[in-house]
Short mmCIF file of C-alpha atoms in Angstrom, two decimals:
data_model
loop_
_atom_site.label_atom_id
_atom_site.label_comp_id
_atom_site.label_asym_id
_atom_site.label_seq_id
_atom_site.Cartn_x
_atom_site.Cartn_y
_atom_site.Cartn_z
CA UNK A 403 -29.39 38.95 -118.66
CA UNK A 404 -30.59 42.65 -118.62
CA UNK A 405 -33.29 43.44 -121.31
CA UNK A 406 -31.48 45.05 -124.45
CA UNK A 407 -32.51 48.79 -125.00
CA UNK A 408 -34.66 49.23 -127.87
CA UNK A 409 -33.12 50.76 -131.19
CA UNK A 410 -34.42 54.36 -131.81
CA UNK A 411 -33.53 57.22 -134.42
CA UNK A 412 -31.52 58.90 -131.54
CA UNK A 413 -29.54 55.91 -130.70
CA UNK A 414 -28.73 55.00 -133.96
CA UNK A 415 -27.63 58.79 -134.85
CA UNK A 416 -25.51 58.60 -131.85
CA UNK A 417 -23.87 55.34 -132.93
CA UNK A 418 -23.21 56.61 -136.48
CA UNK A 419 -21.62 59.76 -134.68
CA UNK A 420 -19.06 57.62 -132.68
CA UNK A 421 -18.48 55.72 -135.92
CA UNK A 422 -17.61 58.52 -137.89
CA UNK A 423 -15.68 60.16 -134.79
CA UNK A 424 -13.40 56.98 -134.93
CA UNK A 425 -13.20 56.18 -138.64
CA UNK A 426 -14.03 59.16 -140.48
CA UNK A 427 -17.28 59.51 -142.67
CA UNK A 428 -16.09 56.67 -145.02
CA UNK A 429 -16.41 54.10 -141.90
CA UNK A 430 -20.16 54.90 -141.60
CA UNK A 431 -22.72 52.09 -143.00
CA UNK A 432 -25.63 50.55 -141.67
CA UNK A 433 -23.70 47.66 -141.02
CA UNK A 434 -20.90 49.45 -138.82
CA UNK A 435 -23.44 51.30 -137.08
CA UNK A 436 -25.53 47.93 -136.20
CA UNK A 437 -22.37 46.65 -135.17
CA UNK A 438 -21.67 49.71 -132.63
CA UNK A 439 -25.24 49.11 -131.37
CA UNK A 440 -24.77 45.20 -130.98
CA UNK A 441 -27.76 44.67 -133.42
CA UNK A 442 -28.20 43.66 -136.92
CA UNK A 443 -28.11 46.20 -139.59
CA UNK A 444 -31.38 45.00 -141.15
CA UNK A 445 -33.06 45.77 -137.73
CA UNK A 446 -31.97 49.57 -138.45
CA UNK A 447 -34.16 49.72 -141.26
CA UNK A 448 -37.31 49.96 -139.50
CA UNK A 449 -35.95 53.46 -138.03
CA UNK A 450 -33.82 54.81 -140.84
CA UNK A 451 -34.35 54.19 -144.54
CA UNK A 452 -30.67 53.66 -145.62
CA UNK A 453 -27.34 54.97 -145.61
CA UNK A 454 -28.45 58.51 -147.41
CA UNK A 455 -31.15 59.29 -144.70
CA UNK A 456 -28.55 58.41 -142.05
CA UNK A 457 -26.18 60.86 -143.51
CA UNK A 458 -29.02 63.50 -143.52
CA UNK A 459 -29.24 62.83 -139.93
CA UNK A 460 -25.77 63.11 -139.07
CA UNK A 461 -25.69 66.67 -140.70
CA UNK A 462 -28.74 67.52 -138.75
CA UNK A 463 -27.06 66.19 -135.65
CA UNK A 464 -23.86 68.15 -135.92
CA UNK A 465 -26.01 71.46 -136.85
CA UNK A 466 -27.91 70.94 -133.63
CA UNK A 467 -24.62 71.22 -131.44
CA UNK A 468 -24.15 74.83 -132.77
CA UNK A 469 -26.80 77.01 -130.51
CA UNK A 470 -29.33 78.84 -132.13
CA UNK A 471 -28.56 82.38 -132.05
CA UNK A 472 -30.84 84.67 -130.23
CA UNK A 473 -32.69 87.06 -132.29
CA UNK A 474 -32.03 90.60 -131.07
CA UNK A 475 -28.39 90.04 -130.41
CA UNK A 476 -26.13 92.54 -132.06
CA UNK A 477 -24.86 90.81 -135.48
CA UNK A 478 -21.39 91.16 -134.60
CA UNK A 479 -21.12 89.42 -131.54
CA UNK A 480 -23.70 87.00 -132.82
CA UNK A 481 -21.59 86.04 -135.97
CA UNK A 482 -18.33 85.92 -133.38
CA UNK A 483 -20.15 83.52 -131.23
CA UNK A 484 -21.50 81.11 -134.02
CA UNK A 485 -18.04 80.99 -135.72
CA UNK A 486 -16.49 79.92 -132.39
CA UNK A 487 -19.35 77.45 -132.07
CA UNK A 488 -19.19 76.22 -135.48
CA UNK A 489 -15.37 75.97 -135.13
CA UNK A 490 -15.51 73.56 -132.07
CA UNK A 491 -18.09 71.42 -133.49
CA UNK A 492 -16.02 70.99 -136.82
CA UNK A 493 -12.70 70.25 -134.71
CA UNK A 494 -14.76 67.60 -132.45
CA UNK A 495 -16.45 66.15 -135.63
CA UNK A 496 -13.99 66.54 -138.60
CA UNK A 497 -16.11 64.53 -140.74
CA UNK A 498 -18.81 67.18 -140.44
CA UNK A 499 -16.44 69.50 -142.83
CA UNK A 500 -17.53 67.42 -145.86
CA UNK A 501 -21.17 66.88 -144.93
CA UNK A 502 -22.93 69.70 -143.32
CA UNK A 503 -23.75 71.68 -146.57
CA UNK A 504 -23.86 68.71 -149.17
CA UNK A 505 -27.24 67.18 -148.18
CA UNK A 506 -29.89 67.37 -150.63
CA UNK A 507 -32.59 66.47 -148.15
CA UNK A 508 -31.38 68.92 -144.95
CA UNK A 509 -33.27 68.24 -141.79
CA UNK A 510 -34.94 70.44 -139.41
CA UNK A 511 -31.75 71.65 -137.48
CA UNK A 512 -30.15 72.64 -140.56
CA UNK A 513 -32.92 74.61 -142.05
CA UNK A 514 -33.62 76.36 -138.61
CA UNK A 515 -30.05 77.10 -138.29
CA UNK A 516 -29.85 79.00 -141.67
CA UNK A 517 -32.88 80.65 -141.31
CA UNK A 518 -31.89 82.08 -137.86
CA UNK A 519 -28.56 83.32 -139.22
CA UNK A 520 -30.22 85.25 -142.22
CA UNK A 521 -32.82 86.55 -139.86
CA UNK A 522 -30.38 87.89 -137.31
CA UNK A 523 -28.42 89.76 -140.19
CA UNK A 524 -31.41 91.12 -141.72
CA UNK A 525 -33.11 92.31 -138.26
CA UNK A 526 -29.73 94.22 -137.75
CA UNK A 527 -29.54 96.37 -140.92
CA UNK A 528 -28.06 93.84 -143.44
CA UNK A 529 -30.00 93.92 -146.84
CA UNK A 530 -30.85 90.45 -148.09
CA UNK A 531 -27.99 90.49 -150.66
CA UNK A 532 -25.48 91.70 -148.36
CA UNK A 533 -27.03 89.02 -145.68
CA UNK A 534 -26.45 86.16 -147.87
CA UNK A 535 -22.87 87.41 -148.90
CA UNK A 536 -22.23 87.83 -145.29
CA UNK A 537 -23.43 84.25 -144.40
CA UNK A 538 -21.40 82.75 -147.39
CA UNK A 539 -18.04 84.41 -146.53
CA UNK A 540 -18.19 83.66 -142.96
CA UNK A 541 -18.83 79.99 -143.64
CA UNK A 542 -16.12 79.92 -146.12
CA UNK A 543 -13.61 81.56 -143.61
CA UNK A 544 -14.87 79.09 -140.82
CA UNK A 545 -14.70 75.94 -142.89
CA UNK A 546 -11.33 76.93 -144.60
CA UNK A 547 -9.85 77.75 -141.30
CA UNK A 548 -10.62 74.64 -139.59
CA UNK A 549 -9.69 72.38 -142.57
CA UNK A 550 -6.25 74.15 -142.49
CA UNK A 551 -6.05 73.60 -138.59
CA UNK A 552 -6.81 69.92 -139.01
CA UNK A 553 -4.11 69.60 -141.95
CA UNK A 554 -1.20 71.08 -140.20
CA UNK A 555 1.81 68.96 -139.98
CA UNK A 556 2.00 69.76 -136.17
CA UNK A 557 -0.20 69.68 -133.40
CA UNK A 558 -0.88 72.30 -130.78
CA UNK A 559 0.97 70.07 -128.41
CA UNK A 560 4.05 69.72 -130.13
CA UNK A 561 4.00 73.28 -131.82
CA UNK A 562 5.38 74.69 -134.94
CA UNK A 563 8.77 75.28 -133.54
CA UNK A 564 10.47 71.85 -134.41
CA UNK A 565 8.59 71.83 -137.95
CA UNK A 566 9.86 75.27 -138.88
CA UNK A 567 13.42 74.59 -137.56
CA UNK A 568 13.47 71.23 -139.54
CA UNK A 569 12.53 73.18 -142.88
CA UNK A 570 15.97 74.78 -142.77
CA UNK A 571 14.99 77.62 -145.37
CA UNK A 572 17.78 79.41 -146.88
CA UNK A 573 17.33 83.00 -146.16
CA UNK A 574 18.65 83.82 -149.67
CA UNK A 575 16.23 81.50 -151.61
CA UNK A 576 13.08 82.40 -149.29
CA UNK A 577 13.58 85.74 -147.57
CA UNK A 578 9.96 86.29 -146.71
CA UNK A 579 9.18 82.78 -145.37
CA UNK A 580 12.69 82.97 -143.30
CA UNK A 581 11.67 86.35 -142.09
CA UNK A 582 8.16 85.55 -140.79
CA UNK A 583 9.65 82.09 -139.23
CA UNK A 584 12.40 83.85 -137.34
CA UNK A 585 10.14 86.98 -136.29
CA UNK A 586 6.88 85.03 -135.47
CA UNK A 587 7.33 81.36 -135.20
CA UNK A 588 10.50 79.90 -133.66
CA UNK A 589 10.65 80.76 -129.98
CA UNK A 590 7.35 82.87 -129.81
CA UNK A 591 4.96 80.45 -128.60
CA UNK A 592 3.30 80.82 -132.09
CA UNK A 593 -0.22 79.12 -132.25
CA UNK A 594 -1.84 78.95 -135.52
CA UNK A 595 -5.25 78.76 -133.95
CA UNK A 596 -4.71 82.14 -132.76
CA UNK A 597 -5.16 83.52 -136.34
CA UNK A 598 -8.78 82.44 -136.17
CA UNK A 599 -9.87 85.59 -134.41
CA UNK A 600 -7.59 88.17 -136.25
CA UNK A 601 -8.78 86.72 -139.65
CA UNK A 602 -12.32 86.56 -138.17
CA UNK A 603 -12.20 90.45 -137.30
CA UNK A 604 -10.86 91.40 -140.70
CA UNK A 605 -14.05 89.75 -142.32
CA UNK A 606 -16.40 91.36 -139.60
CA UNK A 607 -14.77 94.65 -140.22
CA UNK A 608 -15.29 94.81 -143.84
CA UNK A 609 -19.03 93.64 -143.48
CA UNK A 610 -19.78 96.38 -140.97
CA UNK A 611 -18.11 98.74 -143.65
CA UNK A 612 -20.50 97.69 -146.34
CA UNK A 613 -23.38 97.42 -143.68
CA UNK A 614 -22.92 101.06 -142.86
CA UNK A 615 -22.81 101.94 -146.61
CA UNK A 616 -26.39 100.90 -147.07
CA UNK A 617 -27.53 102.40 -144.21
CA UNK A 618 -27.84 99.61 -141.80
CA UNK A 619 -30.06 100.12 -138.89
CA UNK A 620 -31.96 97.68 -136.44
CA UNK A 621 -35.41 97.02 -137.46
CA UNK A 622 -36.44 98.34 -133.97
CA UNK A 623 -34.80 101.74 -134.37
#
């Protein structure tokens, strides 16, 4: 029999991620993670103090999957890149939607990520208060969009056409909804995911207006 791979925090977090991916955050426990590792739950306590620390580590591991922004990158390109990276992580790990900002003991990857985003905005002409507002509204947009995207009653594969046709909305009662479905959805290869970039641009456009209004300039200019 080959020797058993020793337990480590890294292996435990990887197993917890797999458990969460398959069963949601509610499925994560010391017992279920131990079972995924082929180990007794008590053996995990040599590496992790308990479920709360395990959840802290899960949040940190999710943030670590979002590439750290390079200082000096123009703010708009950086925020666009970050938004797409966050969306990809949240879609890959839906449990992260309720976890990433909920921990009272955030890890190093979490804090480094937050500090870098604020630092990049500050270095490219955002005053502190506007940088904080920008961070907040961008995260609200990304989280909200992914939550909606994951909750839709149809998938990208099946498409919205059959769902829209099944609604059978009488135009007399719902004229604006019926108009939108007819002119944008049914027979038009509509994909809700395509709305992400449009909405993101709306947010970034207004942030640029406010940045310019405060005389925003790169610190190296």
